[in-house]
C-alpha atoms as a printed R data frame, in Angstrom:
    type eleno elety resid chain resno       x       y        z
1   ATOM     1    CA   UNK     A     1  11.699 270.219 -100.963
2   ATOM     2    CA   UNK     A     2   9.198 267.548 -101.983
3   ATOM     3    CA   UNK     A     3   5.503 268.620 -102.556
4   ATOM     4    CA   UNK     A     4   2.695 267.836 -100.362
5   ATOM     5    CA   UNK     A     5   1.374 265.581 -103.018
6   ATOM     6    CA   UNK     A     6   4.707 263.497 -102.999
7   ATOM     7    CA   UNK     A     7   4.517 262.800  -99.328
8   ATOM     8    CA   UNK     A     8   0.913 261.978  -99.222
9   ATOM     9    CA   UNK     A     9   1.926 259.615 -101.829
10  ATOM    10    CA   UNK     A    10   5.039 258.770 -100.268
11  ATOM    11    CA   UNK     A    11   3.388 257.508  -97.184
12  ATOM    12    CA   UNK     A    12   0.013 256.237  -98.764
13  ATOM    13    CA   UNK     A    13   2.416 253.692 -100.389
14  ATOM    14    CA   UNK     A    14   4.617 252.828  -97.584
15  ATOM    15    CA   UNK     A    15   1.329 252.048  -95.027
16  ATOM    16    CA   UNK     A    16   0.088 250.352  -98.009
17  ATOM    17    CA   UNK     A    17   2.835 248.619  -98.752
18  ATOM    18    CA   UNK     A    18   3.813 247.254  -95.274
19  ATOM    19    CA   UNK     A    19   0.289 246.873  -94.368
20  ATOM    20    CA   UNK     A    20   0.429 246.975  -90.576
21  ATOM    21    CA   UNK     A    21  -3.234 245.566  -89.682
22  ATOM    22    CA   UNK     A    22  -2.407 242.497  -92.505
23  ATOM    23    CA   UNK     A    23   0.590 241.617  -90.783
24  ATOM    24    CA   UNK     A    24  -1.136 241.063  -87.054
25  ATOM    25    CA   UNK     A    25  -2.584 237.823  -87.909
26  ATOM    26    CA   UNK     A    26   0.650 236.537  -89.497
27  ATOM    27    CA   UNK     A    27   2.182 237.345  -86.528
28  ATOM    28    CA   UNK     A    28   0.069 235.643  -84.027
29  ATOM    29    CA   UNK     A    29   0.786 232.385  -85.768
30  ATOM    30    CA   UNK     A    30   4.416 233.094  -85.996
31  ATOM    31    CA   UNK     A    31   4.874 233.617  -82.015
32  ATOM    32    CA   UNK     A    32   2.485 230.662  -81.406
33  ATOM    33    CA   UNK     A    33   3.816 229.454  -78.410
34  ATOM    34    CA   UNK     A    34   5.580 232.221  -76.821
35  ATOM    35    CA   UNK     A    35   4.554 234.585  -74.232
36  ATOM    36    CA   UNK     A    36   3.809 238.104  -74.196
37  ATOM    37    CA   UNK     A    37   7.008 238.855  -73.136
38  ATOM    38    CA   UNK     A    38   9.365 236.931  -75.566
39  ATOM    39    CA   UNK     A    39   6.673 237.847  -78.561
40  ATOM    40    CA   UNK     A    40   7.467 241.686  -77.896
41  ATOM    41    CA   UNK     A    41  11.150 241.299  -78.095
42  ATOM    42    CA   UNK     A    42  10.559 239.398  -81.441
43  ATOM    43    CA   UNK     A    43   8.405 242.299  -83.133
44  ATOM    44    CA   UNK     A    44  10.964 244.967  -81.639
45  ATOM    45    CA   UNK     A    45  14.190 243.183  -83.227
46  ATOM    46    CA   UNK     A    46  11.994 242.514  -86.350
47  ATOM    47    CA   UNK     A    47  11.074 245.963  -87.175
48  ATOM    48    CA   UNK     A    48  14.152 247.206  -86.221
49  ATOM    49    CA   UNK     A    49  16.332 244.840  -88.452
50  ATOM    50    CA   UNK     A    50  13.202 245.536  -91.273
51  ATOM    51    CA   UNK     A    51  13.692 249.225  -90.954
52  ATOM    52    CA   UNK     A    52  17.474 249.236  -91.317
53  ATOM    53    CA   UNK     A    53  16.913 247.023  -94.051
54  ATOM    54    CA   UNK     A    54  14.336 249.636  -96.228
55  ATOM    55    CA   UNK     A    55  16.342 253.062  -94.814
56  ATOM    56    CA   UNK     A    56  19.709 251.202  -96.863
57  ATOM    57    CA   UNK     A    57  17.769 250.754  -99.870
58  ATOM    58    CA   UNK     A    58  16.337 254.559  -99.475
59  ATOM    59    CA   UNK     A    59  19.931 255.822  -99.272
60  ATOM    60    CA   UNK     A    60  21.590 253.626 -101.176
61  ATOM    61    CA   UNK     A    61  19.316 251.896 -103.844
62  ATOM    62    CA   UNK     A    62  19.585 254.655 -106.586
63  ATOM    63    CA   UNK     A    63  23.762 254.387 -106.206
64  ATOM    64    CA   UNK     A    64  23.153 250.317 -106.535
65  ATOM    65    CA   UNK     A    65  21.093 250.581 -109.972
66  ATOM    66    CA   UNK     A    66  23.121 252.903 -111.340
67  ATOM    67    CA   UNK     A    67  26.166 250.622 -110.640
68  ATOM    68    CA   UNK     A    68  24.652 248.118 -112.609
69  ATOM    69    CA   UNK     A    69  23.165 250.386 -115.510
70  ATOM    70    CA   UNK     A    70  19.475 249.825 -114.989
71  ATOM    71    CA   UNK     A    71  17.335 253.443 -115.020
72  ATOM    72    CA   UNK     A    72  15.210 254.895 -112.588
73  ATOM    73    CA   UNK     A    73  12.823 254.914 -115.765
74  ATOM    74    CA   UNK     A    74  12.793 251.394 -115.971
75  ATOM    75    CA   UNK     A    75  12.987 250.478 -112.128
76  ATOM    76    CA   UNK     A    76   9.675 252.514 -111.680
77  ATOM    77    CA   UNK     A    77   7.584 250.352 -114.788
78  ATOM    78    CA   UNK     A    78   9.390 246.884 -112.739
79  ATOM    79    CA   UNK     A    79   8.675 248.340 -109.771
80  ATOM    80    CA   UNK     A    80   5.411 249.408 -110.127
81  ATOM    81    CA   UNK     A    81   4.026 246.021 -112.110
82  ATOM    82    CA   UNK     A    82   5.598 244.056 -108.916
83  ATOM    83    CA   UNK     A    83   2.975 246.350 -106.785
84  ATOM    84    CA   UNK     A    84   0.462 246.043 -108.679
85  ATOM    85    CA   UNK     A    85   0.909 242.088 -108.670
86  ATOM    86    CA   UNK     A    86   0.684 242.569 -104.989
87  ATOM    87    CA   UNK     A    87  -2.259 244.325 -105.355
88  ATOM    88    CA   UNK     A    88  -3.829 241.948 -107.061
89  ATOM    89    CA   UNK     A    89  -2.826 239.327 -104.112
90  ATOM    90    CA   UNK     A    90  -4.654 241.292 -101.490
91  ATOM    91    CA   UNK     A    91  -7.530 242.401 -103.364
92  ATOM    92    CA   UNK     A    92  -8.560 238.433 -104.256
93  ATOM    93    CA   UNK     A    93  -7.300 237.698 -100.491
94  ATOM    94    CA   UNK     A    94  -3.772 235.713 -102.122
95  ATOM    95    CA   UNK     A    95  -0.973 237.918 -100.254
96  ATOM    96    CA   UNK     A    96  -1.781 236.880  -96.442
97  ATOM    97    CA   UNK     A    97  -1.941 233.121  -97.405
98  ATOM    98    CA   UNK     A    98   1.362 233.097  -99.049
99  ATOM    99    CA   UNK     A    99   2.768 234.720  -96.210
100 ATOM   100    CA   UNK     A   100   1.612 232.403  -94.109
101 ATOM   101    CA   UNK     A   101   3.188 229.517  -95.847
102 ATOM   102    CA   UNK     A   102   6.403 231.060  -95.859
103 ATOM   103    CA   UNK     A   103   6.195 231.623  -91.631
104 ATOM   104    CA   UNK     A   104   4.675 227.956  -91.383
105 ATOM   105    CA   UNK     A   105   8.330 227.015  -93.025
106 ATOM   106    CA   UNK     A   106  10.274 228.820  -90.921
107 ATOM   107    CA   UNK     A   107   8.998 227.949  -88.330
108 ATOM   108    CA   UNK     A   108  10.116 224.042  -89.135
109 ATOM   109    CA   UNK     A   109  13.531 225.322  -89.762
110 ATOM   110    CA   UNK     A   110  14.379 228.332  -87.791
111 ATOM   111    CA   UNK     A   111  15.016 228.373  -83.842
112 ATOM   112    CA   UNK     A   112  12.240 230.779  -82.003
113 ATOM   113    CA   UNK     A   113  15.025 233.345  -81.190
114 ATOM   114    CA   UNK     A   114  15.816 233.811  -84.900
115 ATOM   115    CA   UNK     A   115  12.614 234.305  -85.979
116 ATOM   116    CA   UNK     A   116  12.839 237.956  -85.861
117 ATOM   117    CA   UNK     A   117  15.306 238.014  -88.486
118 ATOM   118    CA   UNK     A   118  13.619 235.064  -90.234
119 ATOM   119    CA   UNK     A   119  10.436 235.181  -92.026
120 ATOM   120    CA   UNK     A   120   9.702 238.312  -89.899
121 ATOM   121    CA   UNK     A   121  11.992 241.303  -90.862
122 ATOM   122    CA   UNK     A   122  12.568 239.397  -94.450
123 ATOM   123    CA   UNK     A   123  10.195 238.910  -95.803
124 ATOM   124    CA   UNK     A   124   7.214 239.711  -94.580
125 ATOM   125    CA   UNK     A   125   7.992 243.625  -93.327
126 ATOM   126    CA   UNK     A   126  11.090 243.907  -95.825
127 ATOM   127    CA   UNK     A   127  10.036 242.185  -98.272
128 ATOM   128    CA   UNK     A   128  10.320 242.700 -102.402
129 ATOM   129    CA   UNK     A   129   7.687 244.687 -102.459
130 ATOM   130    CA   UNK     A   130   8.515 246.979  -99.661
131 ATOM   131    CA   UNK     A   131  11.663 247.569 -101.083
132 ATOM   132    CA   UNK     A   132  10.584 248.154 -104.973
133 ATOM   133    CA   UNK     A   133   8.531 250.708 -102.810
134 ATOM   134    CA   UNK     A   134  11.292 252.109 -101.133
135 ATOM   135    CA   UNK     A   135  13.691 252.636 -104.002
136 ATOM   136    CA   UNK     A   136  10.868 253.617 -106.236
137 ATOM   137    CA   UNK     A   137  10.396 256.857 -103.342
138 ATOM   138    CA   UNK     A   138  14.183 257.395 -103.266
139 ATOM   139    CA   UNK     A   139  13.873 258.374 -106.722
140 ATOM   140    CA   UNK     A   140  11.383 260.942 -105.927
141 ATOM   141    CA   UNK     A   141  13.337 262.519 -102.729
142 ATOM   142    CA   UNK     A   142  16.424 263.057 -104.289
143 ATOM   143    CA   UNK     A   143  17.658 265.914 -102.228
144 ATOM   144    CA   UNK     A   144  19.215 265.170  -98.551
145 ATOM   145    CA   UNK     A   145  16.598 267.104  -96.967
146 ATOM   146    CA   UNK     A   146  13.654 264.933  -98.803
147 ATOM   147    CA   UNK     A   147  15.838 262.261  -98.170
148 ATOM   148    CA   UNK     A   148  15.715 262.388  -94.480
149 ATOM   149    CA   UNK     A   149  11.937 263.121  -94.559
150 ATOM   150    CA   UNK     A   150  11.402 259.387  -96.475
151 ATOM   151    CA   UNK     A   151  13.903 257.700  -93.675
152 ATOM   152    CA   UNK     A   152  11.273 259.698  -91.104
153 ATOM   153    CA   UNK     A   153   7.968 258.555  -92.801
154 ATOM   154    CA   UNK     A   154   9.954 255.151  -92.727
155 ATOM   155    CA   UNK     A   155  10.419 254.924  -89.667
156 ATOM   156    CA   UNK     A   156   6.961 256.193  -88.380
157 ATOM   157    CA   UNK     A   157   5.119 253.792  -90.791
158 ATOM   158    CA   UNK     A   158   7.562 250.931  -89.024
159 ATOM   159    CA   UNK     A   159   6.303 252.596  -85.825
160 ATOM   160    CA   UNK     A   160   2.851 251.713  -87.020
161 ATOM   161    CA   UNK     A   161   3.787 248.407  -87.970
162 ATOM   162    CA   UNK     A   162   5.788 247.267  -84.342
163 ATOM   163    CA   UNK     A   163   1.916 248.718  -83.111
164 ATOM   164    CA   UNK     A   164   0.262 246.453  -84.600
165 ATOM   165    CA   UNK     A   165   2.200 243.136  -84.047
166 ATOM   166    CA   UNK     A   166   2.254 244.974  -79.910
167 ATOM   167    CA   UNK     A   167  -1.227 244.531  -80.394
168 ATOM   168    CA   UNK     A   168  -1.966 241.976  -82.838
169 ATOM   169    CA   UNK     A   169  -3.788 239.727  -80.572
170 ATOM   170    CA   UNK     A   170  -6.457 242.720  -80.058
171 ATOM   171    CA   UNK     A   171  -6.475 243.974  -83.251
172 ATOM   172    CA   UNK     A   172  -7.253 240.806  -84.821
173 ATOM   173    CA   UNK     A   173  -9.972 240.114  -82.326
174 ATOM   174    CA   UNK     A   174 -11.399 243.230  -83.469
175 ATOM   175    CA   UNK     A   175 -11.121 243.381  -87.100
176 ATOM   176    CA   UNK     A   176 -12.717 240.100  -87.444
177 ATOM   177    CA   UNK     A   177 -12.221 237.996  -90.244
178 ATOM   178    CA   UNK     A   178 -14.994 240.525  -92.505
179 ATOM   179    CA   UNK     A   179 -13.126 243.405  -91.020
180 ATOM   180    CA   UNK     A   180  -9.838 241.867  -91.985
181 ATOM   181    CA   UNK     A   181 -10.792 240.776  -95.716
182 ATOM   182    CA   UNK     A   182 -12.706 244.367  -96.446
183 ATOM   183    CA   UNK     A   183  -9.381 246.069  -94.988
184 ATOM   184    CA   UNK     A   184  -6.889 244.408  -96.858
185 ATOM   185    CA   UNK     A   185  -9.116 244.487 -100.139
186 ATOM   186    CA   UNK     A   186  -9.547 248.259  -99.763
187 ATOM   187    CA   UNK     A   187  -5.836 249.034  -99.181
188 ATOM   188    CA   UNK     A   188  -5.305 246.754 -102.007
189 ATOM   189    CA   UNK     A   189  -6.971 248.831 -104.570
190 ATOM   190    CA   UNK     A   190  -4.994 251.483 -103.415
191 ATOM   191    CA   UNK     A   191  -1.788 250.754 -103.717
192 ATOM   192    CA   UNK     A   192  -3.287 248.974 -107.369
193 ATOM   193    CA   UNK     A   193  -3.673 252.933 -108.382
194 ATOM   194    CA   UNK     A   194  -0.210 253.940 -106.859
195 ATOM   195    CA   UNK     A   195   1.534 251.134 -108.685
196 ATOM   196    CA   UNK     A   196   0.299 252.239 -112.141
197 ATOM   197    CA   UNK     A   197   1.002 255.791 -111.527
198 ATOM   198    CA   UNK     A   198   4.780 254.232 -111.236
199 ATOM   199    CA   UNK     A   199   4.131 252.354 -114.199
200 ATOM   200    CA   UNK     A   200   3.466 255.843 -116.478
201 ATOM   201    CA   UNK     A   201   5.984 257.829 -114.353
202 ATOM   202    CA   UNK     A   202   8.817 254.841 -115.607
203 ATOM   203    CA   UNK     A   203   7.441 255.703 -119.381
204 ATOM   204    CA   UNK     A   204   7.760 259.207 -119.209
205 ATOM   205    CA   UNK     A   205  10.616 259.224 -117.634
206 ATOM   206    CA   UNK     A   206  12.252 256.240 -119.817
207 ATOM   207    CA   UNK     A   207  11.518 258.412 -123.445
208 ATOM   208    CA   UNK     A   208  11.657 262.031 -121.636
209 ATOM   209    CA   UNK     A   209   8.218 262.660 -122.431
């Protein structure tokens, strides 16, 4: 059974990671256009097509590197410098304006009905970070039990997230842009710590120290 420590961590770096109160903005500009109604059904089908996504990688990510020889050693240093590059993003205020390039795209190119699937779900819930995240946690809950306590903290983190896009028009009116910025800076530096905790789990684990 995992420790409390490892599910404090566990879902520390999933809210970090998926960063509910970040993604509210992003949304509002993504469903520009559409009513209340029709931007509901979007952040349902997203999060539910995001959380399939992340639960497959939970179950099945360890099976996938193994299959082509790469160690959970060396997935945890990868995986943990590509958080703390996303760290870096939201702490100097980078992350939310690349995502919003990406929806602006999509947007051209994408019909409004598939815009669940496309930029929402992937990439900007399931995105490479998320699932570094999510693998990197498999590792960690190895047993089915611990397992099926990281597809639960999943699932209530994506609970969070479909919360937040519910709300996003409030919760951005709220936050503020100060509120926003001092948010996603602060959650920043946190998953910054997290990521090189990965980083000198990977070596240990790499040269069995």
């Amino acid at each position: 059974m995992a420790s409390a420590d490892n599910i404090m961590s566990a879902f520390t770096t999933l809210l970090v990671t998926l960063d509910p109160p970040g993604l509210a903005p992003i949304f509002l500009g993504l469903t520009a256009g559409l009513d209340a109604i029709q931007r509901r059904q979007v952040a349902i089908r997203g999060t539910i097509i995001a959380f399939g996504i992340l639960a497959t990688f939970a179950i099945f990510g360890a099976g996938i590197l193994s299959i082509l020889g790469i160690s959970m050693g060396a997935f945890r240093i990868a995986g943990g410098l590509l958080l703390f590059w996303i760290s870096f993003e939201m702490i100097f205020q980078k992350r939310n304006e690349r995502k919003e390039e990406t929806s602006k795209a999509a947007i051209s190119i994408d019909h409004v009905q598939h815009i669940a699937v496309f930029p929402l779900a992937l990439p900007l819930i399931a995105g490479p970070g998320a699932i570094s995240a999510t693998v990197l946690l498999a590792g960690s809950f190895a047993t089915p039990l611990d397992r099926a306590l990281l597809i639960g903290m999943l699932a209530f983190v994506m609970l969070l997230v479909l919360l937040a896009l519910i709300v996003a028009e409030k919760l951005d009116r709220y936050l503020g842009v100060t509120g926003r910025a001092l948010l996603t800076r602060l959650l920043g530096v946190l998953l910054a710590a997290l990521s090189v905790q990965f980083v000198v789990d990977g070596i240990k684990s790499a040269f069995n120290t």
